[in-house]
Amino acid sequence: MPARPDETVCQALDAFQIELPSWGFANTGTRFGKFIQAAAATNTEEKFADAGQVHKFTGCCPSVAVHVLWDFPAGKASAAETMALAAKSGVRVGAINPNVFQDQIYKHGSLGSPDAEARRAALQHILDSVEIAAVTGSRDLSLWFADGSSYPGTANIRHRKQWFIEGLRATHRRLAEGQRMLVEYKPFEPAFYHTDIADWGMALLMARAAGPKAKVLVDTGHHYQAQNIEQIVAWLLDEDMLGGFHFNDRRYADDDLTLGSIDPYQVFRIFHQIAQYEFETGRRADLAYMIDQSHNLKGKMEEMIQTAMTAQELCAKAALVDHAKLALHQRDADLVDAEECLKSAFATDARPMIQEWRRSRGLAPDPLAAFRASGYLERVTRERAAKAAGAVSSYA
Ligand code: PSV
Ligand code: MN
């Protein structure tokens, strides 16, 4: 007998966790400027404290992805301290993101730079990050490279590809048992002519060349318009090469908008591919779900809670697809019925079932309302504004 919808939703939510990005709690902006929020976290401790609140009210965000340089000011030496700060706030350190795009040495690239010294520095930083991951017990090393070129003829694309393979292989050799490296792709920005790892095919090739612990990371914002992201997901799942996601939404390019704010059906279709894979294979897709958003205008913690709730909702809707029925419609090429089967799950209001799940897990049915009622935001706004004023006056 098929499970009742509320049981299906409960099972899906019990199995679903999504990682918060430490950088989503700090002041960020566009290349035209930053609008400062008094409540924004100003250091790693505050980022974890805010993340802890998001987890406390949603119950599905127990870990925080961190950026080396931004969250480990003293590199490896600060790994244990960063871990302790996370634990103090009821979360743990998640994926480690090396940063090989900020330093001056990376002006023409990192692992793909024509300058051997830059390639060496990038590899060293990535290997240090592997060591940090070993201390923090992080499973994943998330690798995003800003490498590319902005004018035709200025870079040897094949040489850069080969340097990348060398660097990624050297990284793979350092991974301990149980660790993974996730190769992220992005079509453009900051480079505007060619990007070394520009799409899922290039990331797949790089991951395969690196070794069996390397998988592909799909950032939903890193695609050209009209690209069929769920097909990429389906293919990578089928190849056992999908490692995880950076979730966000977009309208034009890598906009880093709130997940599902522009196209919730897109996110649902991604979750559907995963649920269908799990239904057919009987295997759990071993994926790291992560948020990668820049909260420039909305309140950062509120946007994070909104994102986690949206992810839960779309994951729950995808769990409600009647897979057995869909398989029959697909077999018989019943096009309208197959499509309606998918759409009826998407149209189901899963929110009452999710609220029930929250109550049964001791969580408030409306995490956003509960967060607002907690007074945390007002308290940190006051404290952080006072700290900023103090810093200005002591400087003056
Ligand atoms: C690049 O746009 C990216 O998506 C990468 O994942 C980075 O790690 C992240 O944004 C934050 O800069
Ligand atoms: Mn990303």
PDB file of C-alpha atoms in Angstrom, residues 17-213:
ATOM      1  CA  GLN A  17      19.211  18.942   5.386  1.00  0.00           C
ATOM      2  CA  ILE A  18      20.610  22.008   3.714  1.00  0.00           C
ATOM      3  CA  GLU A  19      23.884  23.749   4.523  1.00  0.00           C
ATOM      4  CA  LEU A  20      24.085  27.482   5.158  1.00  0.00           C
ATOM      5  CA  PRO A  21      26.867  29.630   3.666  1.00  0.00           C
ATOM      6  CA  SER A  22      28.795  31.650   6.252  1.00  0.00           C
ATOM      7  CA  TRP A  23      29.107  34.435   3.663  1.00  0.00           C
ATOM      8  CA  GLY A  24      25.314  34.817   3.476  1.00  0.00           C
ATOM      9  CA  PHE A  25      25.244  36.430   6.939  1.00  0.00           C
ATOM     10  CA  ALA A  26      27.820  39.150   6.319  1.00  0.00           C
ATOM     11  CA  ASN A  27      27.392  42.447   4.517  1.00  0.00           C
ATOM     12  CA  THR A  28      27.615  41.882   0.794  1.00  0.00           C
ATOM     13  CA  GLY A  29      26.771  43.973  -2.214  1.00  0.00           C
ATOM     14  CA  THR A  30      27.102  44.314  -5.922  1.00  0.00           C
ATOM     15  CA  ARG A  31      30.064  45.744  -7.765  1.00  0.00           C
ATOM     16  CA  PHE A  32      28.302  49.106  -7.482  1.00  0.00           C
ATOM     17  CA  GLY A  33      28.230  49.197  -3.725  1.00  0.00           C
ATOM     18  CA  LYS A  34      27.205  47.692  -0.430  1.00  0.00           C
ATOM     19  CA  PHE A  35      24.151  48.612   1.625  1.00  0.00           C
ATOM     20  CA  ILE A  36      25.174  47.999   5.203  1.00  0.00           C
ATOM     21  CA  GLN A  37      22.776  46.214   7.577  1.00  0.00           C
ATOM     22  CA  ALA A  38      23.248  46.868  11.263  1.00  0.00           C
ATOM     23  CA  ALA A  39      22.343  43.238  12.044  1.00  0.00           C
ATOM     24  CA  ALA A  40      24.847  41.732   9.622  1.00  0.00           C
ATOM     25  CA  ALA A  41      27.462  39.454  11.129  1.00  0.00           C
ATOM     26  CA  THR A  42      30.877  41.066  11.283  1.00  0.00           C
ATOM     27  CA  ASN A  43      32.997  38.054  12.142  1.00  0.00           C
ATOM     28  CA  THR A  44      32.945  34.283  12.031  1.00  0.00           C
ATOM     29  CA  GLU A  45      31.581  33.969  15.554  1.00  0.00           C
ATOM     30  CA  GLU A  46      28.572  36.131  14.646  1.00  0.00           C
ATOM     31  CA  LYS A  47      28.044  34.245  11.387  1.00  0.00           C
ATOM     32  CA  PHE A  48      27.811  30.975  13.307  1.00  0.00           C
ATOM     33  CA  ALA A  49      25.568  32.541  15.947  1.00  0.00           C
ATOM     34  CA  ASP A  50      23.147  33.675  13.207  1.00  0.00           C
ATOM     35  CA  ALA A  51      23.348  30.326  11.442  1.00  0.00           C
ATOM     36  CA  GLY A  52      22.575  28.666  14.779  1.00  0.00           C
ATOM     37  CA  GLN A  53      19.348  30.674  14.937  1.00  0.00           C
ATOM     38  CA  VAL A  54      18.352  29.579  11.431  1.00  0.00           C
ATOM     39  CA  HIS A  55      18.932  25.971  12.414  1.00  0.00           C
ATOM     40  CA  LYS A  56      17.149  26.387  15.720  1.00  0.00           C
ATOM     41  CA  PHE A  57      13.939  27.506  14.000  1.00  0.00           C
ATOM     42  CA  THR A  58      14.035  25.410  10.809  1.00  0.00           C
ATOM     43  CA  GLY A  59      15.633  22.245  12.205  1.00  0.00           C
ATOM     44  CA  CYS A  60      17.192  21.476   8.822  1.00  0.00           C
ATOM     45  CA  CYS A  61      20.402  23.509   8.682  1.00  0.00           C
ATOM     46  CA  PRO A  62      22.894  21.890  11.058  1.00  0.00           C
ATOM     47  CA  SER A  63      26.043  22.845   9.158  1.00  0.00           C
ATOM     48  CA  VAL A  64      27.703  25.936   7.724  1.00  0.00           C
ATOM     49  CA  ALA A  65      29.934  26.112   4.651  1.00  0.00           C
ATOM     50  CA  VAL A  66      32.983  28.239   5.296  1.00  0.00           C
ATOM     51  CA  HIS A  67      35.385  30.168   3.120  1.00  0.00           C
ATOM     52  CA  VAL A  68      39.069  29.849   3.941  1.00  0.00           C
ATOM     53  CA  LEU A  69      40.544  33.381   4.295  1.00  0.00           C
ATOM     54  CA  TRP A  70      37.176  34.796   5.326  1.00  0.00           C
ATOM     55  CA  ASP A  71      36.518  32.339   8.187  1.00  0.00           C
ATOM     56  CA  PHE A  72      40.013  31.104   9.028  1.00  0.00           C
ATOM     57  CA  PRO A  73      41.983  34.308   9.478  1.00  0.00           C
ATOM     58  CA  ALA A  74      45.027  32.387  10.662  1.00  0.00           C
ATOM     59  CA  GLY A  75      44.631  29.564   8.118  1.00  0.00           C
ATOM     60  CA  LYS A  76      45.165  26.055   9.448  1.00  0.00           C
ATOM     61  CA  ALA A  77      46.063  27.437  12.866  1.00  0.00           C
ATOM     62  CA  SER A  78      42.525  28.734  13.359  1.00  0.00           C
ATOM     63  CA  ALA A  79      40.707  25.541  12.316  1.00  0.00           C
ATOM     64  CA  ALA A  80      40.097  24.242  15.825  1.00  0.00           C
ATOM     65  CA  GLU A  81      38.978  27.673  17.017  1.00  0.00           C
ATOM     66  CA  THR A  82      36.511  28.028  14.103  1.00  0.00           C
ATOM     67  CA  MET A  83      35.139  24.590  14.919  1.00  0.00           C
ATOM     68  CA  ALA A  84      34.631  25.545  18.552  1.00  0.00           C
ATOM     69  CA  LEU A  85      32.783  28.723  17.533  1.00  0.00           C
ATOM     70  CA  ALA A  86      30.408  26.656  15.403  1.00  0.00           C
ATOM     71  CA  ALA A  87      29.757  24.172  18.185  1.00  0.00           C
ATOM     72  CA  LYS A  88      29.045  26.997  20.620  1.00  0.00           C
ATOM     73  CA  SER A  89      26.161  28.073  18.368  1.00  0.00           C
ATOM     74  CA  GLY A  90      24.755  24.591  17.830  1.00  0.00           C
ATOM     75  CA  VAL A  91      26.016  24.077  14.286  1.00  0.00           C
ATOM     76  CA  ARG A  92      29.058  22.411  12.747  1.00  0.00           C
ATOM     77  CA  VAL A  93      31.559  23.369  10.097  1.00  0.00           C
ATOM     78  CA  GLY A  94      30.484  22.025   6.716  1.00  0.00           C
ATOM     79  CA  ALA A  95      32.111  22.282   3.310  1.00  0.00           C
ATOM     80  CA  ILE A  96      35.466  24.007   3.123  1.00  0.00           C
ATOM     81  CA  ASN A  97      35.728  26.541   0.293  1.00  0.00           C
ATOM     82  CA  PRO A  98      39.298  27.465  -0.592  1.00  0.00           C
ATOM     83  CA  ASN A  99      39.735  31.001  -1.863  1.00  0.00           C
ATOM     84  CA  VAL A 100      42.028  31.192  -4.881  1.00  0.00           C
ATOM     85  CA  PHE A 101      40.486  34.251  -6.457  1.00  0.00           C
ATOM     86  CA  GLN A 102      41.137  37.167  -4.139  1.00  0.00           C
ATOM     87  CA  ASP A 103      44.885  37.577  -3.806  1.00  0.00           C
ATOM     88  CA  GLN A 104      46.794  39.763  -6.277  1.00  0.00           C
ATOM     89  CA  ILE A 105      48.769  36.751  -7.430  1.00  0.00           C
ATOM     90  CA  TYR A 106      45.603  35.323  -9.007  1.00  0.00           C
ATOM     91  CA  LYS A 107      45.111  38.208 -11.427  1.00  0.00           C
ATOM     92  CA  HIS A 108      45.519  35.837 -14.389  1.00  0.00           C
ATOM     93  CA  GLY A 109      44.204  32.730 -12.708  1.00  0.00           C
ATOM     94  CA  SER A 110      45.024  30.166 -10.050  1.00  0.00           C
ATOM     95  CA  LEU A 111      45.491  26.530 -11.066  1.00  0.00           C
ATOM     96  CA  GLY A 112      45.195  27.686 -14.687  1.00  0.00           C
ATOM     97  CA  SER A 113      47.501  30.685 -14.464  1.00  0.00           C
ATOM     98  CA  PRO A 114      50.386  30.935 -16.944  1.00  0.00           C
ATOM     99  CA  ASP A 115      52.521  31.944 -13.931  1.00  0.00           C
ATOM    100  CA  ALA A 116      53.928  28.797 -12.323  1.00  0.00           C
ATOM    101  CA  GLU A 117      54.284  30.670  -9.021  1.00  0.00           C
ATOM    102  CA  ALA A 118      50.540  31.485  -8.990  1.00  0.00           C
ATOM    103  CA  ARG A 119      49.711  27.845  -9.755  1.00  0.00           C
ATOM    104  CA  ARG A 120      51.973  26.745  -6.925  1.00  0.00           C
ATOM    105  CA  ALA A 121      50.406  29.233  -4.480  1.00  0.00           C
ATOM    106  CA  ALA A 122      46.904  28.106  -5.464  1.00  0.00           C
ATOM    107  CA  LEU A 123      47.734  24.441  -5.029  1.00  0.00           C
ATOM    108  CA  GLN A 124      49.356  25.103  -1.662  1.00  0.00           C
ATOM    109  CA  HIS A 125      46.274  26.992  -0.484  1.00  0.00           C
ATOM    110  CA  ILE A 126      44.007  24.170  -1.653  1.00  0.00           C
ATOM    111  CA  LEU A 127      46.178  21.550   0.077  1.00  0.00           C
ATOM    112  CA  ASP A 128      46.080  23.647   3.261  1.00  0.00           C
ATOM    113  CA  SER A 129      42.303  23.654   2.894  1.00  0.00           C
ATOM    114  CA  VAL A 130      42.319  19.847   2.709  1.00  0.00           C
ATOM    115  CA  GLU A 131      44.181  19.852   6.020  1.00  0.00           C
ATOM    116  CA  ILE A 132      41.658  22.265   7.504  1.00  0.00           C
ATOM    117  CA  ALA A 133      38.882  19.922   6.346  1.00  0.00           C
ATOM    118  CA  ALA A 134      40.638  17.074   8.146  1.00  0.00           C
ATOM    119  CA  VAL A 135      40.684  19.073  11.413  1.00  0.00           C
ATOM    120  CA  THR A 136      37.074  20.220  11.127  1.00  0.00           C
ATOM    121  CA  GLY A 137      35.889  16.783  10.035  1.00  0.00           C
ATOM    122  CA  SER A 138      34.391  18.289   6.883  1.00  0.00           C
ATOM    123  CA  ARG A 139      33.613  15.803   4.193  1.00  0.00           C
ATOM    124  CA  ASP A 140      33.593  18.179   1.235  1.00  0.00           C
ATOM    125  CA  LEU A 141      36.084  20.535  -0.296  1.00  0.00           C
ATOM    126  CA  SER A 142      34.096  22.832  -2.622  1.00  0.00           C
ATOM    127  CA  LEU A 143      36.234  24.081  -5.467  1.00  0.00           C
ATOM    128  CA  TRP A 144      35.242  27.122  -7.456  1.00  0.00           C
ATOM    129  CA  PHE A 145      37.759  28.823  -9.698  1.00  0.00           C
ATOM    130  CA  ALA A 146      37.449  32.342 -11.065  1.00  0.00           C
ATOM    131  CA  ASP A 147      39.970  31.372 -13.755  1.00  0.00           C
ATOM    132  CA  GLY A 148      39.494  32.428 -17.325  1.00  0.00           C
ATOM    133  CA  SER A 149      40.345  35.207 -19.747  1.00  0.00           C
ATOM    134  CA  SER A 150      38.488  38.238 -20.986  1.00  0.00           C
ATOM    135  CA  TYR A 151      39.919  38.703 -24.483  1.00  0.00           C
ATOM    136  CA  PRO A 152      40.391  36.304 -27.396  1.00  0.00           C
ATOM    137  CA  GLY A 153      43.970  35.257 -27.990  1.00  0.00           C
ATOM    138  CA  THR A 154      45.197  36.182 -24.523  1.00  0.00           C
ATOM    139  CA  ALA A 155      45.253  32.688 -22.984  1.00  0.00           C
ATOM    140  CA  ASN A 156      46.285  29.228 -24.107  1.00  0.00           C
ATOM    141  CA  ILE A 157      43.076  27.383 -23.348  1.00  0.00           C
ATOM    142  CA  ARG A 158      44.563  23.881 -23.774  1.00  0.00           C
ATOM    143  CA  HIS A 159      47.567  24.560 -21.580  1.00  0.00           C
ATOM    144  CA  ARG A 160      45.306  25.953 -18.875  1.00  0.00           C
ATOM    145  CA  LYS A 161      43.131  22.840 -19.067  1.00  0.00           C
ATOM    146  CA  GLN A 162      46.209  20.661 -18.578  1.00  0.00           C
ATOM    147  CA  TRP A 163      47.417  22.749 -15.615  1.00  0.00           C
ATOM    148  CA  PHE A 164      43.983  22.381 -14.065  1.00  0.00           C
ATOM    149  CA  ILE A 165      44.078  18.629 -14.402  1.00  0.00           C
ATOM    150  CA  GLU A 166      47.531  18.547 -12.791  1.00  0.00           C
ATOM    151  CA  GLY A 167      46.375  20.690  -9.861  1.00  0.00           C
ATOM    152  CA  LEU A 168      43.158  18.780  -9.297  1.00  0.00           C
ATOM    153  CA  ARG A 169      45.002  15.442  -9.409  1.00  0.00           C
ATOM    154  CA  ALA A 170      47.504  16.703  -6.852  1.00  0.00           C
ATOM    155  CA  THR A 171      44.585  17.798  -4.659  1.00  0.00           C
ATOM    156  CA  HIS A 172      42.877  14.432  -5.013  1.00  0.00           C
ATOM    157  CA  ARG A 173      46.044  12.630  -3.909  1.00  0.00           C
ATOM    158  CA  ARG A 174      45.834  14.461  -0.561  1.00  0.00           C
ATOM    159  CA  LEU A 175      42.219  13.575   0.209  1.00  0.00           C
ATOM    160  CA  ALA A 176      41.757  11.277   3.162  1.00  0.00           C
ATOM    161  CA  GLU A 177      39.333   8.377   3.261  1.00  0.00           C
ATOM    162  CA  GLY A 178      35.782   9.690   3.285  1.00  0.00           C
ATOM    163  CA  GLN A 179      36.697  13.134   1.971  1.00  0.00           C
ATOM    164  CA  ARG A 180      35.430  14.404  -1.365  1.00  0.00           C
ATOM    165  CA  MET A 181      36.254  17.283  -3.666  1.00  0.00           C
ATOM    166  CA  LEU A 182      33.402  18.970  -5.514  1.00  0.00           C
ATOM    167  CA  VAL A 183      34.196  20.741  -8.769  1.00  0.00           C
ATOM    168  CA  GLU A 184      31.939  23.732  -9.414  1.00  0.00           C
ATOM    169  CA  TYR A 185      31.432  25.287 -12.847  1.00  0.00           C
ATOM    170  CA  LYS A 186      30.289  28.711 -13.952  1.00  0.00           C
ATOM    171  CA  PRO A 187      29.864  30.014 -17.519  1.00  0.00           C
ATOM    172  CA  PHE A 188      31.227  33.524 -17.042  1.00  0.00           C
ATOM    173  CA  GLU A 189      32.147  36.136 -14.429  1.00  0.00           C
ATOM    174  CA  PRO A 190      34.662  37.332 -13.467  1.00  0.00           C
ATOM    175  CA  ALA A 191      36.098  36.266 -16.834  1.00  0.00           C
ATOM    176  CA  PHE A 192      34.078  37.360 -19.842  1.00  0.00           C
ATOM    177  CA  TYR A 193      35.639  35.595 -22.816  1.00  0.00           C
ATOM    178  CA  HIS A 194      36.472  32.098 -21.592  1.00  0.00           C
ATOM    179  CA  THR A 195      36.179  30.411 -18.211  1.00  0.00           C
ATOM    180  CA  ASP A 196      38.378  27.386 -17.565  1.00  0.00           C
ATOM    181  CA  ILE A 197      35.615  25.286 -15.982  1.00  0.00           C
ATOM    182  CA  ALA A 198      32.598  26.773 -17.723  1.00  0.00           C
ATOM    183  CA  ASP A 199      29.987  24.050 -17.732  1.00  0.00           C
ATOM    184  CA  TRP A 200      28.977  20.670 -16.308  1.00  0.00           C
ATOM    185  CA  GLY A 201      30.753  18.771 -19.080  1.00  0.00           C
ATOM    186  CA  MET A 202      34.067  20.434 -18.285  1.00  0.00           C
ATOM    187  CA  ALA A 203      33.528  19.922 -14.551  1.00  0.00           C
ATOM    188  CA  LEU A 204      32.700  16.261 -15.165  1.00  0.00           C
ATOM    189  CA  LEU A 205      35.828  15.804 -17.238  1.00  0.00           C
ATOM    190  CA  MET A 206      37.962  17.492 -14.575  1.00  0.00           C
ATOM    191  CA  ALA A 207      36.403  15.454 -11.777  1.00  0.00           C
ATOM    192  CA  ARG A 208      36.930  12.203 -13.686  1.00  0.00           C
ATOM    193  CA  ALA A 209      40.536  13.148 -14.400  1.00  0.00           C
ATOM    194  CA  ALA A 210      41.135  13.999 -10.738  1.00  0.00           C
ATOM    195  CA  GLY A 211      39.967  10.663  -9.291  1.00  0.00           C
ATOM    196  CA  PRO A 212      37.064   8.761  -7.750  1.00  0.00           C
ATOM    197  CA  LYS A 213      36.595  11.103  -4.778  1.00  0.00           C
TER     198      LYS A 213
END
